[in-house]
mmCIF file of C-alpha atoms in Angstrom:
data_model
loop_
_atom_site.group_PDB
_atom_site.id
_atom_site.type_symbol
_atom_site.label_atom_id
_atom_site.label_comp_id
_atom_site.label_asym_id
_atom_site.label_seq_id
_atom_site.Cartn_x
_atom_site.Cartn_y
_atom_site.Cartn_z
ATOM 1 C CA MET A 1 5.345 -23.631 -13.451
ATOM 2 C CA ILE A 2 3.728 -24.700 -9.978
ATOM 3 C CA ILE A 3 0.301 -23.335 -9.549
ATOM 4 C CA LEU A 4 -0.741 -22.815 -5.779
ATOM 5 C CA HIS A 5 -4.611 -23.132 -4.736
ATOM 6 C CA TYR A 6 -4.683 -20.711 -2.136
ATOM 7 C CA LEU A 7 -7.272 -20.383 0.471
ATOM 8 C CA ASP A 8 -6.936 -17.074 2.351
ATOM 9 C CA ASN A 9 -6.470 -17.369 6.013
ATOM 10 C CA SER A 10 -6.103 -21.366 6.214
ATOM 11 C CA ARG A 11 -3.275 -23.614 6.035
ATOM 12 C CA ALA A 12 -2.366 -22.996 2.320
ATOM 13 C CA HIS A 13 0.253 -20.136 4.087
ATOM 14 C CA ARG A 14 2.842 -22.587 4.451
ATOM 15 C CA ILE A 15 2.754 -23.967 1.013
ATOM 16 C CA LEU A 16 3.202 -20.826 0.090
ATOM 17 C CA TRP A 17 6.400 -20.194 2.582
ATOM 18 C CA LEU A 18 7.675 -23.455 1.509
ATOM 19 C CA LEU A 19 7.579 -22.392 -2.249
ATOM 20 C CA GLU A 20 9.271 -19.289 -1.443
ATOM 21 C CA GLU A 21 12.155 -21.109 1.177
ATOM 22 C CA LEU A 22 12.978 -23.275 -2.292
ATOM 23 C CA GLY A 23 12.846 -19.927 -4.588
ATOM 24 C CA LEU A 24 10.421 -21.546 -6.932
ATOM 25 C CA ASP A 25 8.804 -19.942 -9.923
ATOM 26 C CA TYR A 26 5.217 -20.062 -9.204
ATOM 27 C CA THR A 27 1.971 -18.108 -9.237
ATOM 28 C CA VAL A 28 -0.640 -18.333 -6.441
ATOM 29 C CA LYS A 29 -4.706 -18.370 -7.512
ATOM 30 C CA THR A 30 -6.651 -17.419 -4.381
ATOM 31 C CA TYR A 31 -9.842 -18.357 -3.485
ATOM 32 C CA HIS A 32 -11.889 -16.656 -0.610
ATOM 33 C CA ARG A 33 -13.895 -18.015 2.072
ATOM 34 C CA ALA A 34 -17.690 -18.115 1.770
ATOM 35 C CA ALA A 35 -19.598 -16.438 4.024
ATOM 36 C CA ASP A 36 -19.761 -19.561 6.944
ATOM 37 C CA MET A 37 -15.992 -19.870 6.284
ATOM 38 C CA ARG A 38 -16.054 -22.480 3.986
ATOM 39 C CA ALA A 39 -13.964 -23.039 0.894
ATOM 40 C CA PRO A 40 -15.565 -22.123 -2.164
ATOM 41 C CA GLU A 41 -17.489 -24.761 -4.589
ATOM 42 C CA SER A 42 -14.859 -23.635 -7.341
ATOM 43 C CA LEU A 43 -12.088 -25.941 -5.450
ATOM 44 C CA LYS A 44 -14.096 -28.451 -6.414
ATOM 45 C CA ALA A 45 -13.054 -27.889 -10.040
ATOM 46 C CA VAL A 46 -9.401 -28.756 -9.060
ATOM 47 C CA HIS A 47 -9.543 -31.238 -7.008
ATOM 48 C CA PRO A 48 -12.905 -33.814 -5.696
ATOM 49 C CA LEU A 49 -12.793 -32.362 -1.790
ATOM 50 C CA GLY A 50 -12.738 -28.848 -2.597
ATOM 51 C CA LYS A 51 -10.152 -28.149 -0.070
ATOM 52 C CA SER A 52 -6.839 -25.970 0.393
ATOM 53 C CA PRO A 53 -4.016 -26.213 -0.396
ATOM 54 C CA VAL A 54 -3.659 -28.041 -3.832
ATOM 55 C CA ILE A 55 -0.727 -27.676 -5.930
ATOM 56 C CA GLU A 56 -0.505 -28.535 -9.522
ATOM 57 C CA ASP A 57 2.629 -29.422 -11.481
ATOM 58 C CA SER A 58 3.572 -30.886 -14.423
ATOM 59 C CA GLY A 59 0.385 -32.320 -15.003
ATOM 60 C CA ARG A 60 0.225 -33.561 -11.467
ATOM 61 C CA VAL A 61 -2.537 -32.514 -8.892
ATOM 62 C CA VAL A 62 -1.170 -32.833 -5.142
ATOM 63 C CA ALA A 63 -3.500 -32.543 -2.040
ATOM 64 C CA GLU A 64 -2.670 -32.324 1.579
ATOM 65 C CA SER A 65 -0.334 -30.359 3.388
ATOM 66 C CA GLY A 66 2.168 -32.852 4.561
ATOM 67 C CA ALA A 67 1.485 -34.983 1.175
ATOM 68 C CA ILE A 68 2.316 -31.350 -0.791
ATOM 69 C CA ILE A 69 5.395 -30.465 1.609
ATOM 70 C CA GLU A 70 7.260 -34.392 1.421
ATOM 71 C CA TYR A 71 6.815 -33.514 -2.603
ATOM 72 C CA LEU A 72 7.908 -30.567 -3.217
ATOM 73 C CA VAL A 73 11.294 -31.129 -0.671
ATOM 74 C CA GLU A 74 11.875 -34.203 -2.388
ATOM 75 C CA THR A 75 11.100 -32.503 -5.966
ATOM 76 C CA TYR A 76 12.949 -29.363 -5.500
ATOM 77 C CA GLY A 77 14.871 -29.521 -2.354
ATOM 78 C CA ALA A 78 18.213 -30.473 -3.396
ATOM 79 C CA GLY A 79 20.821 -28.218 -1.402
ATOM 80 C CA LYS A 80 17.790 -25.957 0.393
ATOM 81 C CA GLN A 81 18.589 -28.002 3.819
ATOM 82 C CA LEU A 82 14.811 -28.357 4.628
ATOM 83 C CA LYS A 83 15.582 -32.017 5.383
ATOM 84 C CA PRO A 84 17.504 -33.874 7.997
ATOM 85 C CA LEU A 85 20.281 -36.298 6.976
ATOM 86 C CA ALA A 86 18.240 -39.884 6.182
ATOM 87 C CA GLY A 87 19.208 -42.159 9.353
ATOM 88 C CA THR A 88 19.715 -39.762 11.820
ATOM 89 C CA ASP A 89 17.745 -39.042 15.024
ATOM 90 C CA GLU A 90 16.849 -35.819 13.394
ATOM 91 C CA ALA A 91 15.766 -37.252 10.480
ATOM 92 C CA LEU A 92 13.212 -39.507 12.631
ATOM 93 C CA ARG A 93 11.731 -36.349 14.472
ATOM 94 C CA TYR A 94 11.309 -34.927 11.272
ATOM 95 C CA THR A 95 8.944 -37.487 10.001
ATOM 96 C CA TYR A 96 7.381 -37.628 13.069
ATOM 97 C CA TRP A 97 6.729 -33.936 13.253
ATOM 98 C CA LEU A 98 5.855 -33.509 9.486
ATOM 99 C CA HIS A 99 2.804 -36.046 10.426
ATOM 100 C CA TYR A 100 2.139 -34.732 13.186
ATOM 101 C CA ALA A 101 1.302 -31.723 12.645
ATOM 102 C CA GLU A 102 -2.332 -33.029 10.576
ATOM 103 C CA GLY A 103 -2.619 -36.616 12.146
ATOM 104 C CA SER A 104 -2.463 -35.168 15.571
ATOM 105 C CA ALA A 105 -2.434 -32.035 16.506
ATOM 106 C CA MET A 106 -5.333 -30.421 13.864
ATOM 107 C CA PRO A 107 -7.969 -32.829 14.777
ATOM 108 C CA LEU A 108 -7.572 -32.106 18.510
ATOM 109 C CA LEU A 109 -7.411 -28.116 17.291
ATOM 110 C CA LEU A 110 -10.507 -28.118 14.927
ATOM 111 C CA LEU A 111 -12.810 -29.903 18.257
ATOM 112 C CA LYS A 112 -11.850 -26.665 20.473
ATOM 113 C CA LEU A 113 -13.098 -24.655 16.970
ATOM 114 C CA ILE A 114 -16.490 -26.289 16.793
ATOM 115 C CA PHE A 115 -17.082 -26.357 20.565
ATOM 116 C CA LEU A 116 -16.261 -22.381 20.573
ATOM 117 C CA ARG A 117 -18.203 -21.804 17.813
ATOM 118 C CA LEU A 118 -20.776 -23.913 18.004
ATOM 119 C CA PRO A 119 -23.448 -21.941 20.753
ATOM 120 C CA GLY A 120 -23.180 -19.162 18.119
ATOM 121 C CA GLN A 121 -24.475 -21.450 15.234
ATOM 122 C CA LEU A 122 -27.926 -22.306 16.693
ATOM 123 C CA PRO A 123 -30.941 -20.608 17.532
ATOM 124 C CA LEU A 124 -31.277 -17.880 20.277
ATOM 125 C CA PHE A 125 -33.075 -19.984 22.944
ATOM 126 C CA LEU A 126 -30.822 -22.993 22.880
ATOM 127 C CA ARG A 127 -27.339 -21.044 23.073
ATOM 128 C CA PRO A 128 -27.609 -20.437 27.108
ATOM 129 C CA VAL A 129 -27.669 -24.715 27.079
ATOM 130 C CA ALA A 130 -25.364 -25.443 23.986
ATOM 131 C CA SER A 131 -22.700 -23.077 25.847
ATOM 132 C CA LEU A 132 -22.995 -24.167 28.975
ATOM 133 C CA ILE A 133 -22.157 -27.928 26.680
ATOM 134 C CA ALA A 134 -19.370 -26.878 24.905
ATOM 135 C CA LYS A 135 -17.573 -25.103 27.839
ATOM 136 C CA GLY A 136 -17.840 -28.274 29.426
ATOM 137 C CA VAL A 137 -16.698 -30.099 26.902
ATOM 138 C CA GLN A 138 -13.466 -28.192 26.067
ATOM 139 C CA LYS A 139 -13.042 -27.568 30.420
ATOM 140 C CA LYS A 140 -13.394 -31.897 30.432
ATOM 141 C CA LEU A 141 -11.438 -33.090 27.185
ATOM 142 C CA VAL A 142 -10.225 -30.589 24.947
ATOM 143 C CA ASP A 143 -8.423 -28.083 26.872
ATOM 144 C CA PRO A 144 -6.390 -30.837 28.969
ATOM 145 C CA GLN A 145 -5.696 -32.301 26.072
ATOM 146 C CA LEU A 146 -4.345 -29.433 24.023
ATOM 147 C CA ALA A 147 -2.356 -28.425 27.600
ATOM 148 C CA ASP A 148 -0.477 -31.864 27.148
ATOM 149 C CA HIS A 149 0.437 -30.566 23.611
ATOM 150 C CA LEU A 150 1.551 -27.472 24.340
ATOM 151 C CA ALA A 151 3.406 -28.540 26.992
ATOM 152 C CA PHE A 152 4.709 -31.388 24.503
ATOM 153 C CA TRP A 153 5.767 -28.785 21.836
ATOM 154 C CA ASN A 154 7.400 -26.348 24.327
ATOM 155 C CA ARG A 155 9.729 -29.125 25.628
ATOM 156 C CA GLU A 156 10.622 -30.430 22.371
ATOM 157 C CA LEU A 157 11.269 -27.038 21.186
ATOM 158 C CA LEU A 158 13.388 -25.945 24.236
ATOM 159 C CA ARG A 159 16.125 -29.565 23.513
ATOM 160 C CA GLY A 160 17.726 -27.917 19.972
ATOM 161 C CA GLY A 161 15.364 -24.570 18.606
ATOM 162 C CA TRP A 162 13.625 -26.170 16.138
ATOM 163 C CA PHE A 163 10.989 -29.509 15.787
ATOM 164 C CA ALA A 164 13.839 -31.613 14.026
ATOM 165 C CA GLY A 165 16.639 -30.701 16.076
ATOM 166 C CA ALA A 166 19.329 -27.987 15.977
ATOM 167 C CA GLU A 167 18.023 -26.750 12.235
ATOM 168 C CA PHE A 168 15.362 -25.496 10.983
ATOM 169 C CA SER A 169 13.252 -27.881 8.297
ATOM 170 C CA ALA A 170 10.272 -28.203 6.464
ATOM 171 C CA ALA A 171 9.039 -29.982 9.503
ATOM 172 C CA ASP A 172 9.045 -26.338 11.146
ATOM 173 C CA ILE A 173 6.599 -25.176 8.169
ATOM 174 C CA ALA A 174 4.152 -28.031 9.101
ATOM 175 C CA MET A 175 3.884 -27.367 12.478
ATOM 176 C CA SER A 176 3.459 -23.500 11.847
ATOM 177 C CA PHE A 177 -0.053 -23.586 11.513
ATOM 178 C CA PRO A 178 -0.883 -26.126 14.532
ATOM 179 C CA VAL A 179 1.249 -23.812 16.893
ATOM 180 C CA GLU A 180 0.030 -20.533 15.455
ATOM 181 C CA ALA A 181 -3.561 -21.275 15.561
ATOM 182 C CA GLY A 182 -3.016 -23.343 18.726
ATOM 183 C CA MET A 183 -1.729 -19.960 20.419
ATOM 184 C CA THR A 184 -4.983 -18.602 19.337
ATOM 185 C CA ARG A 185 -7.566 -20.538 20.684
ATOM 186 C CA MET A 186 -5.541 -22.226 24.456
ATOM 187 C CA ASP A 187 -4.837 -20.683 27.370
ATOM 188 C CA ALA A 188 -1.026 -20.712 28.040
ATOM 189 C CA HIS A 189 -0.194 -22.013 31.132
ATOM 190 C CA GLY A 190 3.555 -22.990 32.107
ATOM 191 C CA ASP A 191 6.402 -22.332 30.605
ATOM 192 C CA VAL A 192 5.808 -21.724 26.803
ATOM 193 C CA SER A 193 9.457 -20.031 26.351
ATOM 194 C CA GLY A 194 10.238 -22.693 23.318
ATOM 195 C CA VAL A 195 7.096 -22.061 21.829
ATOM 196 C CA ARG A 196 7.309 -18.362 21.394
ATOM 197 C CA ARG A 197 10.969 -18.454 20.469
ATOM 198 C CA TYR A 198 9.979 -20.504 17.821
ATOM 199 C CA MET A 199 7.045 -18.392 16.878
ATOM 200 C CA GLU A 200 9.234 -14.930 16.978
ATOM 201 C CA ALA A 201 12.058 -17.561 14.547
ATOM 202 C CA ILE A 202 9.759 -18.702 11.787
ATOM 203 C CA ARG A 203 8.077 -14.815 11.584
ATOM 204 C CA ALA A 204 11.482 -13.344 10.965
ATOM 205 C CA ARG A 205 12.681 -15.542 8.274
ATOM 206 C CA PRO A 206 12.374 -13.447 4.920
ATOM 207 C CA ALA A 207 10.679 -16.597 3.221
ATOM 208 C CA TYR A 208 7.924 -16.240 5.882
ATOM 209 C CA GLN A 209 7.583 -12.812 5.457
ATOM 210 C CA ARG A 210 7.473 -12.913 1.386
ATOM 211 C CA ALA A 211 4.227 -15.187 2.334
ATOM 212 C CA LEU A 212 2.513 -12.715 3.671
ATOM 213 C CA MET A 213 2.887 -10.445 1.204
ATOM 214 C CA LYS A 214 2.068 -12.405 -1.819
ATOM 215 C CA GLY A 215 -1.134 -14.496 0.424
ATOM 216 C CA GLY A 216 -4.054 -13.383 1.295
ATOM 217 C CA GLN A 217 -5.253 -12.728 4.596
ATOM 218 C CA TYR A 218 -3.628 -14.611 7.208
ATOM 219 C CA ASP A 219 -4.734 -13.725 10.899
ATOM 220 C CA TYR A 220 -2.734 -16.221 12.659
ATOM 221 C CA ALA A 221 0.202 -14.254 12.260
ATOM 222 C CA ARG A 222 -0.505 -12.079 14.746
ATOM 223 C CA SER A 223 -1.121 -14.943 17.797
#
């Protein structure tokens, strides 16, 4: 029995969704964020960094979203068509987006979140200055890069409807959180029709819907 250590309102939703796509038996141990929005200390009993998602399977502890997705698809994905055939252009795109999700997209989205929240974390007398600095950094540094990434997503999705090509894959599960979270944090200028269709398509999948019912709070499903 696979155990998913699931932090509500987090990237762990993707792993719950993947488990549903694979049709696996599993149990969910849910953790709730503290007042500061951090994961609880109890997660450190599962993995030293105290992060979620983490899975336990047959004595193995697997952390990091991309590593978990790769492990589950390689171990249990036979016949599920969640990964393109090896050696194809689609397989290369699949690998790229699987790693891009955490390697390129999430650091930038985290920067955006930090500067959005920074002024509210400081004493009242510092907030006006902090707000000006945060807005300046976002305007000059973060937002232009996010706009480039959003345009990139849209172009790629317009090519075939999914990130790895014409067929849904686990790369789309990996990219779901950057896309859904990103659309709540950035102003969408220009054509985002490909991104919008992708979001509608993933949310229409029965496994995605089951993950929402079984998981905790996940605000990004409404972006």
